[in-house]
PDB file of C-alpha atoms in Angstrom:
ATOM      1  CA  ASP U   1     -44.810 -17.646  40.339  1.00 90.00           C
ATOM      2  CA  TRP U   2     -46.842 -16.142  37.486  1.00 83.00           C
ATOM      3  CA  LYS U   3     -48.826 -19.003  36.496  1.00 89.00           C
ATOM      4  CA  ALA U   4     -50.333 -20.007  39.617  1.00 92.00           C
ATOM      5  CA  VAL U   5     -51.415 -16.014  40.090  1.00 86.00           C
ATOM      6  CA  LEU U   6     -52.741 -15.888  36.152  1.00 81.00           C
ATOM      7  CA  PHE U   7     -55.019 -19.519  36.998  1.00 89.00           C
ATOM      8  CA  LEU U   8     -56.451 -17.659  40.181  1.00 92.00           C
ATOM      9  CA  ASP U   9     -56.466 -14.238  38.449  1.00 91.00           C
ATOM     10  CA  PRO U  10     -56.122 -14.352  34.579  1.00 89.00           C
ATOM     11  CA  THR U  11     -56.198 -10.374  34.527  1.00 89.00           C
ATOM     12  CA  ASN U  12     -53.813  -9.949  37.506  1.00 89.00           C
ATOM     13  CA  SER U  13     -51.437  -6.848  36.318  1.00 89.00           C
ATOM     14  CA  GLU U  14     -48.565  -8.259  38.323  1.00 90.00           C
ATOM     15  CA  GLY U  15     -48.958 -11.593  37.269  1.00 83.00           C
ATOM     16  CA  LEU U  16     -48.864 -10.285  33.742  1.00 85.00           C
ATOM     17  CA  GLN U  17     -45.726  -8.504  34.469  1.00 89.00           C
ATOM     18  CA  LEU U  18     -44.190 -11.629  35.905  1.00 88.00           C
ATOM     19  CA  LYS U  19     -44.901 -13.728  32.796  1.00 85.00           C
ATOM     20  CA  ALA U  20     -43.705 -10.785  30.549  1.00 83.00           C
ATOM     21  CA  ALA U  21     -40.779 -10.746  32.582  1.00 85.00           C
ATOM     22  CA  ALA U  22     -40.389 -14.602  32.350  1.00 84.00           C
ATOM     23  CA  ASP U  23     -40.958 -14.531  28.439  1.00 87.00           C
ATOM     24  CA  LYS U  24     -38.256 -11.969  27.856  1.00 87.00           C
ATOM     25  CA  ALA U  25     -35.730 -13.894  30.040  1.00 86.00           C
ATOM     26  CA  ALA U  26     -36.451 -17.197  27.954  1.00 89.00           C
ATOM     27  CA  ALA U  27     -36.396 -15.337  24.666  1.00 90.00           C
ATOM     28  CA  ILE U  28     -32.782 -13.828  25.887  1.00 89.00           C
ATOM     29  CA  THR U  29     -31.714 -17.396  27.158  1.00 91.00           C
ATOM     30  CA  ALA U  30     -32.436 -19.036  23.594  1.00 92.00           C
ATOM     31  CA  ALA U  31     -30.725 -15.882  21.787  1.00 90.00           C
ATOM     32  CA  ILE U  32     -27.539 -16.421  23.871  1.00 91.00           C
ATOM     33  CA  ALA U  33     -27.297 -20.096  23.052  1.00 91.00           C
ATOM     34  CA  LYS U  34     -27.722 -19.582  19.670  1.00 88.00           C
ATOM     35  CA  GLY U  35     -25.094 -16.801  19.485  1.00 89.00           C
ATOM     36  CA  ASP U  36     -27.802 -14.116  18.415  1.00 90.00           C
ATOM     37  CA  TRP U  37     -26.187 -11.365  19.910  1.00 88.00           C
ATOM     38  CA  GLU U  38     -28.934  -9.043  17.944  1.00 91.00           C
ATOM     39  CA  THR U  39     -32.003 -10.441  19.545  1.00 92.00           C
ATOM     40  CA  VAL U  40     -30.272 -10.249  23.030  1.00 87.00           C
ATOM     41  CA  LEU U  41     -29.334  -6.558  22.688  1.00 89.00           C
ATOM     42  CA  SER U  42     -32.888  -5.809  21.236  1.00 91.00           C
ATOM     43  CA  LEU U  43     -34.506  -7.427  24.145  1.00 87.00           C
ATOM     44  CA  ASP U  44     -32.043  -6.045  26.895  1.00 87.00           C
ATOM     45  CA  ALA U  45     -29.642  -3.391  25.362  1.00 91.00           C
ATOM     46  CA  ALA U  46     -27.193  -3.428  28.390  1.00 90.00           C
ATOM     47  CA  ASN U  47     -26.671  -7.407  28.726  1.00 89.00           C
ATOM     48  CA  SER U  48     -23.476  -8.391  29.153  1.00 90.00           C
ATOM     49  CA  GLU U  49     -23.288 -11.611  27.403  1.00 89.00           C
ATOM     50  CA  GLY U  50     -25.036 -10.111  24.220  1.00 88.00           C
ATOM     51  CA  LEU U  51     -22.462  -7.365  24.532  1.00 89.00           C
ATOM     52  CA  GLN U  52     -19.606  -9.973  24.628  1.00 88.00           C
ATOM     53  CA  LEU U  53     -21.377 -12.127  21.739  1.00 87.00           C
ATOM     54  CA  LYS U  54     -21.490  -8.840  19.661  1.00 89.00           C
ATOM     55  CA  ALA U  55     -17.436  -8.116  20.282  1.00 86.00           C
ATOM     56  CA  ALA U  56     -16.552 -11.846  19.533  1.00 84.00           C
ATOM     57  CA  ALA U  57     -18.744 -11.569  16.104  1.00 81.00           C
ATOM     58  CA  GLU U  58     -17.145  -8.339  15.293  1.00 79.00           C
ATOM     59  CA  LYS U  59     -13.870  -9.500  16.256  1.00 75.00           C
ATOM     60  CA  ALA U  60     -14.629 -12.847  13.612  1.00 71.00           C
ATOM     61  CA  ALA U  61     -15.743 -10.653  11.066  1.00 72.00           C
ATOM     62  CA  MET U  62     -12.759  -8.143  11.078  1.00 66.00           C
ATOM     63  CA  ALA U  63     -10.332 -11.250  11.216  1.00 63.00           C
ATOM     64  CA  ALA U  64     -12.211 -12.860   8.198  1.00 64.00           C
ATOM     65  CA  ALA U  65     -12.101  -9.547   6.058  1.00 61.00           C
ATOM     66  CA  GLU U  66      -8.462  -9.470   7.007  1.00 56.00           C
ATOM     67  CA  LYS U  67      -7.532 -12.671   5.919  1.00 58.00           C
ATOM     68  CA  ALA U  68      -9.603 -12.214   2.499  1.00 57.00           C
ATOM     69  CA  ALA U  69      -7.315  -8.946   1.995  1.00 55.00           C
ATOM     70  CA  ILE U  70      -4.322 -10.757   2.750  1.00 51.00           C
ATOM     71  CA  LEU U  71      -4.786 -13.641   0.335  1.00 51.00           C
ATOM     72  CA  ALA U  72      -5.904 -10.918  -2.324  1.00 53.00           C
ATOM     73  CA  GLY U  73      -2.950  -9.018  -1.447  1.00 62.00           C
ATOM     74  CA  ASP U  74      -4.920  -5.908  -0.582  1.00 83.00           C
ATOM     75  CA  PRO U  75      -4.116  -3.279   1.940  1.00 91.00           C
ATOM     76  CA  ILE U  76      -5.257  -3.963   5.539  1.00 94.00           C
ATOM     77  CA  THR U  77      -5.954  -1.597   8.180  1.00 95.00           C
ATOM     78  CA  ASN U  78      -5.088  -2.147  12.018  1.00 95.00           C
ATOM     79  CA  THR U  79      -7.297  -1.179  15.347  1.00 93.00           C
ATOM     80  CA  LEU U  80      -5.344   2.065  15.074  1.00 95.00           C
ATOM     81  CA  GLY U  81      -6.528   2.928  11.387  1.00 95.00           C
ATOM     82  CA  MET U  82      -3.154   2.293   9.977  1.00 97.00           C
ATOM     83  CA  THR U  83      -3.136   1.391   6.438  1.00 97.00           C
ATOM     84  CA  LEU U  84      -0.437  -1.408   5.572  1.00 97.00           C
ATOM     85  CA  ASN U  85       0.563  -2.175   1.927  1.00 97.00           C
ATOM     86  CA  LYS U  86       1.715  -5.626   0.965  1.00 96.00           C
ATOM     87  CA  ILE U  87       5.368  -5.599  -0.237  1.00 97.00           C
ATOM     88  CA  PRO U  88       6.046  -8.549  -2.266  1.00 96.00           C
ATOM     89  CA  ALA U  89       9.128 -10.680  -1.911  1.00 96.00           C
ATOM     90  CA  GLY U  90      11.812  -9.897  -4.546  1.00 97.00           C
ATOM     91  CA  THR U  91      15.287  -9.238  -5.653  1.00 97.00           C
ATOM     92  CA  PHE U  92      16.788  -5.855  -6.193  1.00 98.00           C
ATOM     93  CA  MET U  93      19.942  -3.842  -6.580  1.00 97.00           C
ATOM     94  CA  MET U  94      20.490  -2.363  -2.988  1.00 98.00           C
ATOM     95  CA  GLY U  95      23.115   0.756  -2.777  1.00 97.00           C
ATOM     96  CA  SER U  96      23.872   3.310  -5.377  1.00 98.00           C
ATOM     97  CA  PRO U  97      26.117   2.881  -8.591  1.00 96.00           C
ATOM     98  CA  GLU U  98      29.370   5.249  -8.624  1.00 95.00           C
ATOM     99  CA  THR U  99      28.002   7.337 -11.153  1.00 96.00           C
ATOM    100  CA  GLU U 100      25.217   8.464  -9.240  1.00 98.00           C
ATOM    101  CA  PRO U 101      25.244  12.213  -7.982  1.00 97.00           C
ATOM    102  CA  ASP U 102      26.113  12.881  -4.399  1.00 97.00           C
ATOM    103  CA  ARG U 103      26.947   9.107  -3.801  1.00 97.00           C
ATOM    104  CA  GLU U 104      28.402   8.230  -0.411  1.00 97.00           C
ATOM    105  CA  ASP U 105      31.277   5.503  -0.054  1.00 95.00           C
ATOM    106  CA  ASN U 106      28.837   3.512   2.119  1.00 96.00           C
ATOM    107  CA  GLU U 107      26.473   2.780  -0.560  1.00 97.00           C
ATOM    108  CA  ASP U 108      28.395  -0.363  -2.149  1.00 96.00           C
ATOM    109  CA  GLN U 109      26.044  -1.465  -4.925  1.00 96.00           C
ATOM    110  CA  HIS U 110      24.907  -5.214  -4.581  1.00 96.00           C
ATOM    111  CA  LYS U 111      21.881  -7.678  -5.299  1.00 97.00           C
ATOM    112  CA  VAL U 112      19.684  -8.535  -2.299  1.00 98.00           C
ATOM    113  CA  THR U 113      16.775 -11.017  -2.372  1.00 98.00           C
ATOM    114  CA  ILE U 114      13.680 -10.517   0.119  1.00 98.00           C
ATOM    115  CA  SER U 115      12.445 -13.770   0.450  1.00 97.00           C
ATOM    116  CA  LYS U 116       9.379 -13.185   2.109  1.00 96.00           C
ATOM    117  CA  ALA U 117       6.306 -10.430   1.459  1.00 96.00           C
ATOM    118  CA  PHE U 118       5.542  -8.416   4.268  1.00 97.00           C
ATOM    119  CA  TYR U 119       3.488  -5.548   5.207  1.00 97.00           C
ATOM    120  CA  MET U 120       4.850  -2.066   5.501  1.00 98.00           C
ATOM    121  CA  GLN U 121       2.648   1.017   7.029  1.00 98.00           C
ATOM    122  CA  THR U 122       1.995   3.465   4.075  1.00 98.00           C
ATOM    123  CA  THR U 123       3.329   6.572   6.337  1.00 98.00           C
ATOM    124  CA  GLU U 124       5.149   7.361   9.375  1.00 98.00           C
ATOM    125  CA  VAL U 125       3.615   6.473  12.470  1.00 98.00           C
ATOM    126  CA  THR U 126       1.530   9.645  13.545  1.00 98.00           C
ATOM    127  CA  GLN U 127       1.477  11.756  16.845  1.00 98.00           C
ATOM    128  CA  GLY U 128      -2.298  10.151  17.057  1.00 98.00           C
ATOM    129  CA  GLN U 129      -1.234   6.834  16.726  1.00 98.00           C
ATOM    130  CA  TRP U 130       1.331   6.849  18.892  1.00 98.00           C
ATOM    131  CA  LYS U 131      -0.654   8.438  21.691  1.00 98.00           C
ATOM    132  CA  GLU U 132      -3.279   5.758  21.319  1.00 98.00           C
ATOM    133  CA  VAL U 133      -0.346   3.153  21.922  1.00 98.00           C
ATOM    134  CA  MET U 134       1.811   4.490  24.263  1.00 98.00           C
ATOM    135  CA  GLY U 135      -0.164   7.318  25.873  1.00 98.00           C
ATOM    136  CA  THR U 136       2.609  10.166  25.876  1.00 98.00           C
ATOM    137  CA  GLU U 137       3.633  13.129  23.794  1.00 98.00           C
ATOM    138  CA  PRO U 138       7.315  12.897  23.659  1.00 97.00           C
ATOM    139  CA  TRP U 139       7.304  15.898  21.265  1.00 98.00           C
ATOM    140  CA  LYS U 140       5.356  18.419  23.758  1.00 96.00           C
ATOM    141  CA  GLY U 141       6.989  21.435  24.451  1.00 95.00           C
ATOM    142  CA  LYS U 142       9.896  20.721  22.046  1.00 97.00           C
ATOM    143  CA  GLN U 143      11.166  23.259  19.360  1.00 96.00           C
ATOM    144  CA  TYR U 144      10.397  22.328  15.832  1.00 97.00           C
ATOM    145  CA  VAL U 145       7.093  20.830  16.280  1.00 98.00           C
ATOM    146  CA  LYS U 146       3.541  21.262  15.091  1.00 97.00           C
ATOM    147  CA  GLU U 147       1.125  19.160  16.939  1.00 97.00           C
ATOM    148  CA  GLY U 148      -2.005  17.339  15.495  1.00 98.00           C
ATOM    149  CA  PRO U 149      -3.058  13.626  15.335  1.00 98.00           C
ATOM    150  CA  ASN U 150      -1.875  13.242  11.408  1.00 98.00           C
ATOM    151  CA  TYR U 151       1.644  14.979  11.883  1.00 98.00           C
ATOM    152  CA  ALA U 152       4.448  12.461  11.827  1.00 98.00           C
ATOM    153  CA  ALA U 153       5.647  11.645  15.468  1.00 98.00           C
ATOM    154  CA  SER U 154       9.045  12.916  16.136  1.00 98.00           C
ATOM    155  CA  TYR U 155      11.231  13.136  19.039  1.00 98.00           C
ATOM    156  CA  VAL U 156      11.313   9.245  19.055  1.00 98.00           C
ATOM    157  CA  SER U 157      14.387   7.201  19.749  1.00 98.00           C
ATOM    158  CA  TRP U 158      15.167   3.805  18.361  1.00 98.00           C
ATOM    159  CA  ASP U 159      14.339   2.264  22.013  1.00 98.00           C
ATOM    160  CA  ASP U 160      11.135   4.191  21.942  1.00 98.00           C
ATOM    161  CA  ALA U 161      10.116   2.921  18.284  1.00 98.00           C
ATOM    162  CA  VAL U 162      11.085  -0.766  19.553  1.00 98.00           C
ATOM    163  CA  ALA U 163       9.024  -0.329  22.576  1.00 98.00           C
ATOM    164  CA  TYR U 164       6.173   0.668  20.384  1.00 98.00           C
ATOM    165  CA  CYS U 165       6.390  -1.933  18.302  1.00 98.00           C
ATOM    166  CA  LYS U 166       5.988  -4.601  21.158  1.00 98.00           C
ATOM    167  CA  LYS U 167       3.068  -2.652  22.807  1.00 98.00           C
ATOM    168  CA  LEU U 168       1.255  -2.719  19.615  1.00 98.00           C
ATOM    169  CA  SER U 169       2.211  -6.237  18.979  1.00 97.00           C
ATOM    170  CA  GLU U 170       0.909  -7.284  22.192  1.00 97.00           C
ATOM    171  CA  LYS U 171      -2.436  -5.118  21.771  1.00 96.00           C
ATOM    172  CA  GLU U 172      -3.210  -6.447  18.551  1.00 94.00           C
ATOM    173  CA  GLY U 173      -1.931 -10.261  18.664  1.00 94.00           C
ATOM    174  CA  LYS U 174       0.256  -9.726  15.732  1.00 95.00           C
ATOM    175  CA  THR U 175       3.912  -8.997  15.151  1.00 97.00           C
ATOM    176  CA  TYR U 176       4.981  -5.513  14.467  1.00 98.00           C
ATOM    177  CA  ARG U 177       8.514  -4.390  14.155  1.00 98.00           C
ATOM    178  CA  LEU U 178      10.829  -1.904  12.252  1.00 98.00           C
ATOM    179  CA  PRO U 179      12.043  -2.776   8.809  1.00 98.00           C
ATOM    180  CA  THR U 180      15.413  -3.943   8.205  1.00 98.00           C
ATOM    181  CA  GLU U 181      17.641  -1.572   6.106  1.00 98.00           C
ATOM    182  CA  ALA U 182      17.342  -3.874   3.166  1.00 98.00           C
ATOM    183  CA  GLU U 183      13.285  -4.242   3.542  1.00 98.00           C
ATOM    184  CA  TRP U 184      13.271  -0.189   4.019  1.00 98.00           C
ATOM    185  CA  GLU U 185      15.251   0.259   0.691  1.00 98.00           C
ATOM    186  CA  TYR U 186      13.451  -2.262  -1.167  1.00 98.00           C
ATOM    187  CA  ALA U 187      10.220  -0.742  -0.339  1.00 98.00           C
ATOM    188  CA  CYS U 188      11.651   2.745  -1.101  1.00 98.00           C
ATOM    189  CA  ARG U 189      12.820   1.668  -4.486  1.00 98.00           C
ATOM    190  CA  ALA U 190       9.512  -0.204  -5.456  1.00 97.00           C
ATOM    191  CA  GLY U 191      11.319  -1.467  -8.450  1.00 96.00           C
ATOM    192  CA  THR U 192      13.254   1.195  -9.543  1.00 97.00           C
ATOM    193  CA  GLU U 193      17.392   1.786  -9.521  1.00 97.00           C
ATOM    194  CA  THR U 194      17.102   5.511 -10.114  1.00 98.00           C
ATOM    195  CA  THR U 195      18.011   7.829  -7.667  1.00 98.00           C
ATOM    196  CA  TRP U 196      14.717   8.582  -6.089  1.00 98.00           C
ATOM    197  CA  SER U 197      11.829   6.006  -6.265  1.00 98.00           C
ATOM    198  CA  PHE U 198      10.245   8.640  -9.060  1.00 97.00           C
ATOM    199  CA  GLY U 199      13.506   8.978 -11.049  1.00 97.00           C
ATOM    200  CA  ASN U 200      16.774  10.762 -11.363  1.00 98.00           C
ATOM    201  CA  ASP U 201      15.013  14.600 -11.884  1.00 97.00           C
ATOM    202  CA  GLU U 202      15.392  16.477  -8.682  1.00 97.00           C
ATOM    203  CA  LYS U 203      13.093  18.821  -9.679  1.00 97.00           C
ATOM    204  CA  GLU U 204      10.178  16.482  -9.283  1.00 98.00           C
ATOM    205  CA  LEU U 205      11.313  15.828  -5.512  1.00 98.00           C
ATOM    206  CA  GLY U 206       8.881  18.310  -4.159  1.00 98.00           C
ATOM    207  CA  ASP U 207       6.128  16.116  -5.640  1.00 98.00           C
ATOM    208  CA  TYR U 208       7.376  13.348  -3.337  1.00 98.00           C
ATOM    209  CA  ALA U 209       8.966  14.833   0.040  1.00 98.00           C
ATOM    210  CA  TRP U 210       9.086  17.322   2.596  1.00 98.00           C
ATOM    211  CA  TYR U 211      12.775  18.498   2.219  1.00 98.00           C
ATOM    212  CA  ARG U 212      14.828  21.720   2.899  1.00 98.00           C
ATOM    213  CA  GLU U 213      13.702  23.492  -0.028  1.00 98.00           C
ATOM    214  CA  ASN U 214       9.839  23.091   0.184  1.00 98.00           C
ATOM    215  CA  ALA U 215      10.014  23.220   4.336  1.00 98.00           C
ATOM    216  CA  ASP U 216      13.088  24.277   6.209  1.00 98.00           C
ATOM    217  CA  ASP U 217      14.152  27.117   3.634  1.00 98.00           C
ATOM    218  CA  ILE U 218      10.704  28.745   3.776  1.00 98.00           C
ATOM    219  CA  GLY U 219      10.203  28.455   7.528  1.00 97.00           C
ATOM    220  CA  ALA U 220       7.965  25.489   7.694  1.00 98.00           C
ATOM    221  CA  ARG U 221      10.173  24.016  10.302  1.00 98.00           C
ATOM    222  CA  TYR U 222       8.693  20.759  11.626  1.00 98.00           C
ATOM    223  CA  ALA U 223       7.739  17.312  10.939  1.00 98.00           C
ATOM    224  CA  HIS U 224       4.634  17.526   8.422  1.00 98.00           C
ATOM    225  CA  GLN U 225       1.414  15.889   8.389  1.00 98.00           C
ATOM    226  CA  VAL U 226       1.812  12.429   6.548  1.00 98.00           C
ATOM    227  CA  GLY U 227       0.198  11.182   3.260  1.00 97.00           C
ATOM    228  CA  LEU U 228      -0.053  14.761   1.350  1.00 98.00           C
ATOM    229  CA  LYS U 229       2.890  14.211  -1.130  1.00 98.00           C
ATOM    230  CA  LYS U 230       2.691  11.634  -3.842  1.00 97.00           C
ATOM    231  CA  PRO U 231       3.338   7.933  -3.113  1.00 97.00           C
ATOM    232  CA  ASN U 232       5.758   5.517  -4.634  1.00 97.00           C
ATOM    233  CA  ALA U 233       5.017   2.429  -6.890  1.00 96.00           C
ATOM    234  CA  PHE U 234       4.142   0.410  -3.643  1.00 97.00           C
ATOM    235  CA  GLY U 235       1.559   3.141  -2.442  1.00 97.00           C
ATOM    236  CA  LEU U 236       4.012   4.371   0.085  1.00 98.00           C
ATOM    237  CA  TYR U 237       4.022   7.972   0.941  1.00 98.00           C
ATOM    238  CA  ASP U 238       6.999  10.047   2.738  1.00 98.00           C
ATOM    239  CA  MET U 239       9.339   7.340   1.852  1.00 98.00           C
ATOM    240  CA  HIS U 240      11.905  10.651   0.845  1.00 98.00           C
ATOM    241  CA  GLY U 241      11.799  13.409   3.280  1.00 98.00           C
ATOM    242  CA  ASN U 242       9.705  14.287   6.227  1.00 98.00           C
ATOM    243  CA  VAL U 243      11.213  12.543   9.091  1.00 98.00           C
ATOM    244  CA  TRP U 244      14.425  10.035   9.290  1.00 98.00           C
ATOM    245  CA  GLU U 245      13.243   6.691   9.821  1.00 98.00           C
ATOM    246  CA  TRP U 246      14.596   4.067  12.089  1.00 98.00           C
ATOM    247  CA  CYS U 247      15.463   0.735  10.827  1.00 98.00           C
ATOM    248  CA  HIS U 248      16.037  -2.504  12.732  1.00 98.00           C
ATOM    249  CA  ASP U 249      19.791  -2.912  11.799  1.00 98.00           C
ATOM    250  CA  TYR U 250      23.024  -2.028  13.693  1.00 98.00           C
ATOM    251  CA  TYR U 251      25.107   0.633  11.325  1.00 98.00           C
ATOM    252  CA  GLU U 252      28.183  -0.596   9.953  1.00 97.00           C
ATOM    253  CA  GLU U 253      30.103   1.301   7.071  1.00 96.00           C
ATOM    254  CA  ASP U 254      31.328  -1.577   4.918  1.00 95.00           C
ATOM    255  CA  TYR U 255      28.579  -4.113   5.910  1.00 96.00           C
ATOM    256  CA  TYR U 256      27.326  -4.635   2.676  1.00 93.00           C
ATOM    257  CA  GLN U 257      30.716  -5.074   1.026  1.00 91.00           C
ATOM    258  CA  GLN U 258      30.356  -8.634   2.667  1.00 91.00           C
ATOM    259  CA  SER U 259      26.702  -9.350   3.734  1.00 94.00           C
ATOM    260  CA  PRO U 260      24.496 -12.104   2.913  1.00 95.00           C
ATOM    261  CA  THR U 261      22.585 -11.888  -0.513  1.00 96.00           C
ATOM    262  CA  ASN U 262      19.245 -13.136   1.088  1.00 97.00           C
ATOM    263  CA  ASP U 263      17.322 -11.208   3.966  1.00 97.00           C
ATOM    264  CA  PRO U 264      20.365  -9.269   5.459  1.00 97.00           C
ATOM    265  CA  ARG U 265      19.708  -8.101   9.196  1.00 97.00           C
ATOM    266  CA  GLY U 266      22.839  -5.890   9.598  1.00 97.00           C
ATOM    267  CA  PRO U 267      25.772  -6.444  11.869  1.00 97.00           C
ATOM    268  CA  ALA U 268      25.316  -8.533  15.039  1.00 96.00           C
ATOM    269  CA  SER U 269      26.420  -5.719  17.228  1.00 97.00           C
ATOM    270  CA  GLY U 270      27.347  -2.150  17.192  1.00 97.00           C
ATOM    271  CA  SER U 271      27.060   1.372  18.656  1.00 97.00           C
ATOM    272  CA  SER U 272      24.827   2.898  16.352  1.00 98.00           C
ATOM    273  CA  ARG U 273      21.357   2.179  14.513  1.00 98.00           C
ATOM    274  CA  VAL U 274      20.565   2.774  10.819  1.00 98.00           C
ATOM    275  CA  LEU U 275      18.300   5.755   9.923  1.00 98.00           C
ATOM    276  CA  ARG U 276      16.919   6.255   6.170  1.00 98.00           C
ATOM    277  CA  GLY U 277      15.089   8.678   4.112  1.00 98.00           C
ATOM    278  CA  GLY U 278      16.380  12.276   5.016  1.00 98.00           C
ATOM    279  CA  SER U 279      13.920  14.770   6.404  1.00 98.00           C
ATOM    280  CA  TRP U 280      12.154  18.276   6.021  1.00 98.00           C
ATOM    281  CA  PHE U 281      15.784  19.905   7.300  1.00 98.00           C
ATOM    282  CA  ASN U 282      17.700  17.747   4.868  1.00 98.00           C
ATOM    283  CA  SER U 283      18.994  18.678   1.304  1.00 98.00           C
ATOM    284  CA  SER U 284      18.045  16.451  -1.580  1.00 98.00           C
ATOM    285  CA  ARG U 285      21.218  14.282  -1.364  1.00 98.00           C
ATOM    286  CA  PHE U 286      19.993  12.913   1.936  1.00 98.00           C
ATOM    287  CA  THR U 287      16.522  11.945   0.635  1.00 98.00           C
ATOM    288  CA  ARG U 288      18.168   9.345  -2.087  1.00 98.00           C
ATOM    289  CA  SER U 289      16.939   5.881  -1.878  1.00 98.00           C
ATOM    290  CA  ALA U 290      20.310   4.712  -1.359  1.00 98.00           C
ATOM    291  CA  ASN U 291      21.489   7.310   1.423  1.00 98.00           C
ATOM    292  CA  ARG U 292      22.392   5.960   4.872  1.00 98.00           C
ATOM    293  CA  ASN U 293      22.512   7.534   8.300  1.00 98.00           C
ATOM    294  CA  TRP U 294      23.174   6.400  11.936  1.00 98.00           C
ATOM    295  CA  LEU U 295      23.010   7.412  15.514  1.00 98.00           C
ATOM    296  CA  GLY U 296      22.816   5.715  18.751  1.00 98.00           C
ATOM    297  CA  ALA U 297      19.720   4.033  19.822  1.00 98.00           C
ATOM    298  CA  ASP U 298      18.867   6.306  22.640  1.00 97.00           C
ATOM    299  CA  ASN U 299      19.063   9.564  20.603  1.00 97.00           C
ATOM    300  CA  ARG U 300      15.872  11.872  20.281  1.00 97.00           C
ATOM    301  CA  TYR U 301      15.572  14.492  17.756  1.00 97.00           C
ATOM    302  CA  TYR U 302      12.884  16.469  16.055  1.00 97.00           C
ATOM    303  CA  LEU U 303      14.078  14.721  12.860  1.00 98.00           C
ATOM    304  CA  PHE U 304      13.442  11.297  13.927  1.00 98.00           C
ATOM    305  CA  GLY U 305      10.567   9.076  13.542  1.00 98.00           C
ATOM    306  CA  PHE U 306       9.594   5.703  11.881  1.00 98.00           C
ATOM    307  CA  ARG U 307       7.394   3.293  10.305  1.00 98.00           C
ATOM    308  CA  LEU U 308       6.179  -0.220  11.013  1.00 98.00           C
ATOM    309  CA  VAL U 309       6.637  -3.724   9.246  1.00 98.00           C
ATOM    310  CA  ARG U 310       3.965  -6.395  10.006  1.00 97.00           C
ATOM    311  CA  GLU U 311       4.871  -9.792   9.599  1.00 95.00           C
ATOM    312  CA  LEU U 312       2.691 -11.984   7.732  1.00 89.00           C
ATOM    313  CA  ASP U 313       1.039 -14.623   9.861  1.00 73.00           C
TER     314      ASP U 313
END
């Protein structure tokens, strides 16, 4: 009872200490009631309610900034530091013309409409991003690997990639998934109908892609660091080369001969999943925008990785 103490002895040190403590507690309580976490933590740096208020305020500020970025169509950055660019809705010619060199029979050219915009990660998922979510290193001790947080994650199966999407979605409260094959090619082409997103001249491929000629052939036999080559017109890196990227779809050779025009999601069933983009091990023909590859969902290989799509709220 500091009031009684100081009434009897105005200079009593213990009474003054009690008064100071009471004044501080009252100030903290008032600041908490106002949501003023800065004042709370200035008075008591370890105050649990103040720390909770600070975390809530920072989360709200981040959400507001992200909402503004989404409305403006700007890139967004998630809690892992991944950058994702907004890919607008649109219509494009999927597949390749019969005149394209190295064309495969499963690349039937057809019109596809992507009816809803989405966000796509600007690079493949990196080793650092994988470890932060999954806590594992599937590439550890394997051949054809160079380790580091910014190298593309490899030795990742389709099943592994889907598990990663699920865990990240739960962590962030947002929907992350693999792109459909149509979304992948639409994002890769970025408005083009040429062999690659930059044009038809193979001499330029090394500016945009890690592939056999500038990787495997010179002894650089590993998935490279992401984002070191030029991006396409949508600001996406390594859509050609580096690692094959898993897509959502089951694979079917003639699926695109009778597929829906709007938002095709692949066959309803199958024994393999689609891979796109080529890799550091492959020749230029496999890095073409229209090239299709496939393998069983449980296969882990040094050439296989993935990138994420995040759905718009």
